[in-house]
PDB file of C-alpha atoms in Angstrom:
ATOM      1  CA  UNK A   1      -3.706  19.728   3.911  1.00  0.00           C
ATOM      2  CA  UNK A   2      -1.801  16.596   3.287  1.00  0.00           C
ATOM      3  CA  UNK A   3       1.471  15.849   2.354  1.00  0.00           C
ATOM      4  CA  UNK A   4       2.408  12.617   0.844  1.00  0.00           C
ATOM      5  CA  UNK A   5       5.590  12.639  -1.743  1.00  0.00           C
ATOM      6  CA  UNK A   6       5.604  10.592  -4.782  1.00  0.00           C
ATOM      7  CA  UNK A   7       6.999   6.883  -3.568  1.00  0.00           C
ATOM      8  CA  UNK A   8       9.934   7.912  -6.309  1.00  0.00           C
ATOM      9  CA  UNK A   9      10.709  10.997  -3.649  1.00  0.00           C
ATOM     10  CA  UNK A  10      10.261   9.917  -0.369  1.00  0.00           C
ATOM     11  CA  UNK A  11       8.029   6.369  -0.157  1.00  0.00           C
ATOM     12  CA  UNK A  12       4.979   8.009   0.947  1.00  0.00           C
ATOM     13  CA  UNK A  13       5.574   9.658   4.885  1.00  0.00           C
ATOM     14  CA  UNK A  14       2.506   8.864   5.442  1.00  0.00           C
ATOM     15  CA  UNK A  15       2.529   9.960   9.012  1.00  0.00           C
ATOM     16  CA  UNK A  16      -0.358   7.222   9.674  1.00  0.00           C
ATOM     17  CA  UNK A  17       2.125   7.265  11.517  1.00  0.00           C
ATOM     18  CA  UNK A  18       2.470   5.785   9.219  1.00  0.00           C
ATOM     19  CA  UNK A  19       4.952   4.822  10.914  1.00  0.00           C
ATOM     20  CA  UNK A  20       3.258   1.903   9.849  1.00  0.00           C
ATOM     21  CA  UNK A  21       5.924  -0.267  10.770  1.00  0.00           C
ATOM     22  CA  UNK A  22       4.980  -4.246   9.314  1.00  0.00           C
ATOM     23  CA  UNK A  23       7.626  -6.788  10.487  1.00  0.00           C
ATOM     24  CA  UNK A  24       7.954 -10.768  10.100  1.00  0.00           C
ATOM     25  CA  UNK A  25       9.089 -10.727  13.448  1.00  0.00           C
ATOM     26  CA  UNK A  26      10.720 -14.277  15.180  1.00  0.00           C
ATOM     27  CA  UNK A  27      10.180 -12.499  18.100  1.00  0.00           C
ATOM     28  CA  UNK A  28       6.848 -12.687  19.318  1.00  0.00           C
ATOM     29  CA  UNK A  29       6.658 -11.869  22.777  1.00  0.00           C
ATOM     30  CA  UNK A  30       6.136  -7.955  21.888  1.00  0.00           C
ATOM     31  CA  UNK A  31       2.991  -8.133  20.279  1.00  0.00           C
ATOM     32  CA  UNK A  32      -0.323  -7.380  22.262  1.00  0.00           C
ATOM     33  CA  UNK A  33      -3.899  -6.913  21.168  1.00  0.00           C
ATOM     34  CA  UNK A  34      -5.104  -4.027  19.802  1.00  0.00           C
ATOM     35  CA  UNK A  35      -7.370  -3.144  22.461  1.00  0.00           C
ATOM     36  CA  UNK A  36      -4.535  -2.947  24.983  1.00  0.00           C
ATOM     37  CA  UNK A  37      -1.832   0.111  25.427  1.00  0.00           C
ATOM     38  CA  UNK A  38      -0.301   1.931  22.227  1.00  0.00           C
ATOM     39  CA  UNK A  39       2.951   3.699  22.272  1.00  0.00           C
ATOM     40  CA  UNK A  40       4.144   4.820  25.346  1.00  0.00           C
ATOM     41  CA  UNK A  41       3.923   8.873  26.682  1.00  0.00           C
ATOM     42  CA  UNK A  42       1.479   8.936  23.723  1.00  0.00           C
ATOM     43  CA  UNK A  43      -2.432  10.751  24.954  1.00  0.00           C
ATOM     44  CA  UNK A  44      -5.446   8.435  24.901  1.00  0.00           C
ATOM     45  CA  UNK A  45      -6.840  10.964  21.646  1.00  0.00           C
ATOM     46  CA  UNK A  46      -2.939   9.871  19.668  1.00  0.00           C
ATOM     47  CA  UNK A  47      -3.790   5.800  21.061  1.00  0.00           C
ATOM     48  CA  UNK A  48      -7.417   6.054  19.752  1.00  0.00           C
ATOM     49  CA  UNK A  49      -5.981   7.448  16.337  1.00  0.00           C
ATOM     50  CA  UNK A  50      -3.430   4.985  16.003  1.00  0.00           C
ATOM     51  CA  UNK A  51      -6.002   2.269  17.004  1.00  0.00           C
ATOM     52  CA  UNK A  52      -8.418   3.311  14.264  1.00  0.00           C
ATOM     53  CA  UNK A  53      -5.473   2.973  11.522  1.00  0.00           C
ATOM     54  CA  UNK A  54      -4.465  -0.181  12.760  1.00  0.00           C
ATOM     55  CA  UNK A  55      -8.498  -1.556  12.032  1.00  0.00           C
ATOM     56  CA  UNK A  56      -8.189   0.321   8.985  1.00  0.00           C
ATOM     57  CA  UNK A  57      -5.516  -1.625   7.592  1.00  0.00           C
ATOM     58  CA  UNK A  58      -6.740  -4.643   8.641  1.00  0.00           C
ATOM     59  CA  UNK A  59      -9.867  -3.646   6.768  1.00  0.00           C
ATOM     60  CA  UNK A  60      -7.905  -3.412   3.596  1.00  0.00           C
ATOM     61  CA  UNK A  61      -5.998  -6.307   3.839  1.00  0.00           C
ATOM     62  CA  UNK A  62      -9.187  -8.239   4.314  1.00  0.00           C
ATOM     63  CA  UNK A  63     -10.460  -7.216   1.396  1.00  0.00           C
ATOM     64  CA  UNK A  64      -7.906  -8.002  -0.518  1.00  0.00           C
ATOM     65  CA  UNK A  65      -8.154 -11.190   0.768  1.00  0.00           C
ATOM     66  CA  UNK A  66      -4.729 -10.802   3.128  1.00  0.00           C
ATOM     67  CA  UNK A  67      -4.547 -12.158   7.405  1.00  0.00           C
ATOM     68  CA  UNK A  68      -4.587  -9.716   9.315  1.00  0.00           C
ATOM     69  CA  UNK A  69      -1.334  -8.062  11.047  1.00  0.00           C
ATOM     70  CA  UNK A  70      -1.181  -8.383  14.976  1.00  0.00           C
ATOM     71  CA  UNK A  71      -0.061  -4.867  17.075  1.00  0.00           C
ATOM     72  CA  UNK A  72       3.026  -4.927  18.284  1.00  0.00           C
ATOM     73  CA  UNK A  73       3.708  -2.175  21.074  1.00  0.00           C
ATOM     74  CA  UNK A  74       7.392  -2.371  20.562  1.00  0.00           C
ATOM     75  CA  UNK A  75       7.124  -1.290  17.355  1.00  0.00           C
ATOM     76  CA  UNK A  76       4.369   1.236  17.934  1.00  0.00           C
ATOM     77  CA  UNK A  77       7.172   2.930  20.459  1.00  0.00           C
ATOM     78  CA  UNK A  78       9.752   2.488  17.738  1.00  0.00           C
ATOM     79  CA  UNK A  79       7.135   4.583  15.430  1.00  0.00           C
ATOM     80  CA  UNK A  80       6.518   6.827  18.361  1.00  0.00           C
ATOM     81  CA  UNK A  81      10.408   7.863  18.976  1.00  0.00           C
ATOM     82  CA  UNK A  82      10.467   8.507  15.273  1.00  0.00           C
ATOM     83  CA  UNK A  83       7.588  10.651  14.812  1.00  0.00           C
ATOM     84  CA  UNK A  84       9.216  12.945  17.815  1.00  0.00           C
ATOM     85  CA  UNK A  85      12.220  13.305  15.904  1.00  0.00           C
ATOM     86  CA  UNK A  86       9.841  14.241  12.789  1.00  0.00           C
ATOM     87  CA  UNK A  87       8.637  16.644  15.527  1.00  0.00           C
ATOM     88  CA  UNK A  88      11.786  17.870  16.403  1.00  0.00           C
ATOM     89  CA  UNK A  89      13.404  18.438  12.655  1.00  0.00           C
ATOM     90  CA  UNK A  90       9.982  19.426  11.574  1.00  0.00           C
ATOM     91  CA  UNK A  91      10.671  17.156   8.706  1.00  0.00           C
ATOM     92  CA  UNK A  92       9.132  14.299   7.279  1.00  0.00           C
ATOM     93  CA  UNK A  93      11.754  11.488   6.600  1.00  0.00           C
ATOM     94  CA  UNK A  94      12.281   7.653   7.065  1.00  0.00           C
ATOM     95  CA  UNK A  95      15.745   9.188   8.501  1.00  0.00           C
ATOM     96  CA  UNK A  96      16.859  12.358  10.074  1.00  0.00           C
ATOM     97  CA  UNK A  97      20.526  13.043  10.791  1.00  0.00           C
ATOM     98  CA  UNK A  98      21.966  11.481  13.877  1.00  0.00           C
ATOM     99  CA  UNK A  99      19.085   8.800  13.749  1.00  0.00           C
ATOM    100  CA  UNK A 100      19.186   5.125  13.399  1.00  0.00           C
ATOM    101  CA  UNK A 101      18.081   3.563  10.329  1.00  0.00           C
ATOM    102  CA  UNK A 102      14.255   2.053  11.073  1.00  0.00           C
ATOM    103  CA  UNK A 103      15.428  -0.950  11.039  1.00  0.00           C
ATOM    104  CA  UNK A 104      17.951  -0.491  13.625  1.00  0.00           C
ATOM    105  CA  UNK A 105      15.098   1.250  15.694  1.00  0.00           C
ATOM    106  CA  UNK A 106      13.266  -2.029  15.825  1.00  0.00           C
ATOM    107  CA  UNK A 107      16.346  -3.643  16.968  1.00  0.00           C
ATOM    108  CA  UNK A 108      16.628  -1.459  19.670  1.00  0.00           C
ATOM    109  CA  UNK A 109      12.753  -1.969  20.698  1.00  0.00           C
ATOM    110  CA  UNK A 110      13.644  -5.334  20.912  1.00  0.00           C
ATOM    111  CA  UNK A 111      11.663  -6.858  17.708  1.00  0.00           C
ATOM    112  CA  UNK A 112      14.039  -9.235  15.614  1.00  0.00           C
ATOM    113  CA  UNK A 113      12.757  -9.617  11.851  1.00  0.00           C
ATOM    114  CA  UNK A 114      13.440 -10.519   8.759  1.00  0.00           C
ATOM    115  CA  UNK A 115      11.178  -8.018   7.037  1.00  0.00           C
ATOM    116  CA  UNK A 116      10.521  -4.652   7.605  1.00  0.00           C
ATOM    117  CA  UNK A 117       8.627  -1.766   5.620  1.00  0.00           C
ATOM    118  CA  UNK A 118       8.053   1.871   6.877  1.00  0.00           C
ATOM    119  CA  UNK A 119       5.203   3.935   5.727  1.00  0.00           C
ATOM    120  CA  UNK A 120       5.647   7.444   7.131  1.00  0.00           C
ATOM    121  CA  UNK A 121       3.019  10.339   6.672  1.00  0.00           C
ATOM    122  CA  UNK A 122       1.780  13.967   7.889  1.00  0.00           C
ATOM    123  CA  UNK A 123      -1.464  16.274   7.774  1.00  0.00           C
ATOM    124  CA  UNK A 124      -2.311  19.228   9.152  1.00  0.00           C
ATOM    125  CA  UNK A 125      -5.677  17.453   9.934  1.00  0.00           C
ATOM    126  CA  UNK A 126      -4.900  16.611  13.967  1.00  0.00           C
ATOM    127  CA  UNK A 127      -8.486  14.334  13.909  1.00  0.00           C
ATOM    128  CA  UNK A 128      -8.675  10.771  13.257  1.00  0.00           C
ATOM    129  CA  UNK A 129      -9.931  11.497   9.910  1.00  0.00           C
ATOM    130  CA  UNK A 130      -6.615  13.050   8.711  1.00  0.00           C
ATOM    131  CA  UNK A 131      -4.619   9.764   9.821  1.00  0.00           C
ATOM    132  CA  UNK A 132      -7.730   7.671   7.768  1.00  0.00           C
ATOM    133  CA  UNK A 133      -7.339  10.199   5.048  1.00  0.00           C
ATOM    134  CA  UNK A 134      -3.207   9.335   4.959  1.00  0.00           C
ATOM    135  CA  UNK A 135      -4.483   5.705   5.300  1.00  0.00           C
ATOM    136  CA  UNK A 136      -6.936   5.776   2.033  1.00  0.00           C
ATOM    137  CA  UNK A 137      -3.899   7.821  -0.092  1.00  0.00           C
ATOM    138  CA  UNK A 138      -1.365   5.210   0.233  1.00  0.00           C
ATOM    139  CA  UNK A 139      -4.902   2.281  -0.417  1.00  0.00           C
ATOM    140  CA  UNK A 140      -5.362   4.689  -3.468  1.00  0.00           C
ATOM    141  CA  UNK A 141      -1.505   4.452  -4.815  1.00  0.00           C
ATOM    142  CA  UNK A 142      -1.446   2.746  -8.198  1.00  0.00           C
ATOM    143  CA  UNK A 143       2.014   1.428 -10.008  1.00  0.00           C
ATOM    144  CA  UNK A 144       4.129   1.853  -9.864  1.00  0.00           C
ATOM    145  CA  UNK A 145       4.347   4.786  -7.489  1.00  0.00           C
ATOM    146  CA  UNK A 146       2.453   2.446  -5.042  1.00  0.00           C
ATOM    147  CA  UNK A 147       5.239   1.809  -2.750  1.00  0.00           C
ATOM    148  CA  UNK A 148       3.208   2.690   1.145  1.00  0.00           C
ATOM    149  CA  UNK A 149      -0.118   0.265  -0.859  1.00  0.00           C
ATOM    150  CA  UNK A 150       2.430  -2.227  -1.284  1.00  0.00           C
ATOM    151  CA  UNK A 151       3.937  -2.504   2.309  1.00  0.00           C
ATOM    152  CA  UNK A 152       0.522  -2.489   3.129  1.00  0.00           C
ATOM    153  CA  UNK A 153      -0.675  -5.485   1.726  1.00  0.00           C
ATOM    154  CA  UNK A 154       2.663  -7.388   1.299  1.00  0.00           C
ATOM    155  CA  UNK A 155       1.887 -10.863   2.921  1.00  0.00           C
ATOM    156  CA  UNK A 156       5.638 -11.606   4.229  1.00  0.00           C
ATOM    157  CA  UNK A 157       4.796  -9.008   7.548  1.00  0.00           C
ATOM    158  CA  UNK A 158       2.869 -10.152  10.651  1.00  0.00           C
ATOM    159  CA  UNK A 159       2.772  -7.183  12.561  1.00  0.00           C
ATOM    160  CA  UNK A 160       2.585  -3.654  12.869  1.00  0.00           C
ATOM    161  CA  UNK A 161       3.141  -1.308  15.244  1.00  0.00           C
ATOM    162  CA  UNK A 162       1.526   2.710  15.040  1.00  0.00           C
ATOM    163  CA  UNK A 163       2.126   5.981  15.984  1.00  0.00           C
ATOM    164  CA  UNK A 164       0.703   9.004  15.789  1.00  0.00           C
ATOM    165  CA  UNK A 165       1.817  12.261  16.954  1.00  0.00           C
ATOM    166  CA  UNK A 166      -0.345  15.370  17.359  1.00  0.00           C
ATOM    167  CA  UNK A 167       2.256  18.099  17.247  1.00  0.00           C
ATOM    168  CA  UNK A 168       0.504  21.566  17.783  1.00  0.00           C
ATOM    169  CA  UNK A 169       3.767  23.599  17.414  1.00  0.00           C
ATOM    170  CA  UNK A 170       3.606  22.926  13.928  1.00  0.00           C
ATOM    171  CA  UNK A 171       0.242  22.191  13.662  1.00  0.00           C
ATOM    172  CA  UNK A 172       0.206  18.469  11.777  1.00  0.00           C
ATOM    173  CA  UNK A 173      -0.224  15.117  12.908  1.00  0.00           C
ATOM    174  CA  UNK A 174       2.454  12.638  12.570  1.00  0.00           C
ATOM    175  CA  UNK A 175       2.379   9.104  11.500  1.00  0.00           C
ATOM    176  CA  UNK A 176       4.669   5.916  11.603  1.00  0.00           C
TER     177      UNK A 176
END
C-alpha cells in the first residue's frame, strides 16, 4: 500500500525517498555521477533503488522538456539521515521533533543553496517498483494539490540527492 497525503496535509512524503532533495546549489564540489556511490551505510539493493528514481526523474523532466538534475551524494546522505529518523519515529514527516529543518540538513552535508524542495514518501512495497510507483503519484499530481510534481520539474534546482530506506521493522520503504 502507499501512502502519499494530500500536498494541503503533508506535501506528498513521498518516501522516493523522496527525499528527493533538488537544490540550486553554489556549491558544486558534492555532486558525483549517478553511476558512482549513493548514500552512505545504505545496501547496494537501497543504492540501486535510489539510482532507478534518480533516471526516473530525469525521464520526466525530459519530457517535459526540463535539463536534467546532477546527483549529489551530500544530499543523498542528507535524505538518508532523514529517512532513519522516519525509521525511528515511524512517521512520515519533512520534520520530526528534535530534527533540523531540511534545509539546515543540507547545510550540515555541506551543500550551500539558494533553493531547496523536499519530496518525502513511503510504501509498504520494499521493491524498486514501490519507489517508481511513489515516483509516478507525485508525476500524476494535478493543481493544485501538485506540490511533490512541482518540485519535480521546477527549473531553478540543479541537483538532487536520494534515499531510500528499506525498513523491515515496519515493513515500508522510505524515501527522500
Amino acid at each position: 500500500m502507499n501512502r502519499i497525503k494530500p500536498a494541503w496535509v503533508v506535501s506528498i512524503c513521498l518516501t522516493i525517498l523522496l527525499l528527493f532533495l533538488c537544490a540550486c546549489s553554489t556549491t558544486l564540489s558534492n555532486q558525483t555521477p549517478s553511476t558512482q556511490a549513493g548514500a552512505t551505510d545504505a545496501t547496494t539493493m537501497e543504492n540501486q533503488i535510489a539510482r532507478a528514481v534518480f533516471q526516473a526523474i530525469n525521464q520526466s523532466r525530459s519530457a517535459n522538456g526540463l535539463p536534467s538534475l546532477a546527483w549529489s551524494t551530500a544530499l543523498a546522505n542528507s535524505a538518508r539521515q532523514h529517512d532513519l529518523t522516519m525509521q525511528a519515529a515511524n512517521t512520515l514527516s519533512h520534520q520530526l521533533p528534535g530534527e533540523a529543518a531540511f534545509g539546515d540538513r543540507e547545510r550540515q552535508q555541506g551543500v550551500n543553496w539558494s533553493w531547496a524542495a523536499e519530496n518525502i514518501g513511503e510504501t509498504s512495497d520494499q521493491t524498486v517498483n514501490g519507489a517508481l510507483a511513489l515516483h509516478q503519484a507525485m508525476m500524476n499530481e494535478r493543481p493544485p494539490d501538485d506540490g511533490h510534481r512541482q518540485n519535480i520539474l521546477n527549473t531553478n534546482g540543479n541537483i538532487v540527492g536520494i534515499a531510500i530506506l528499506i525498513d523491515q521493522q515496519h515493513g515500508l520503504l522510505w524515501l527522500t
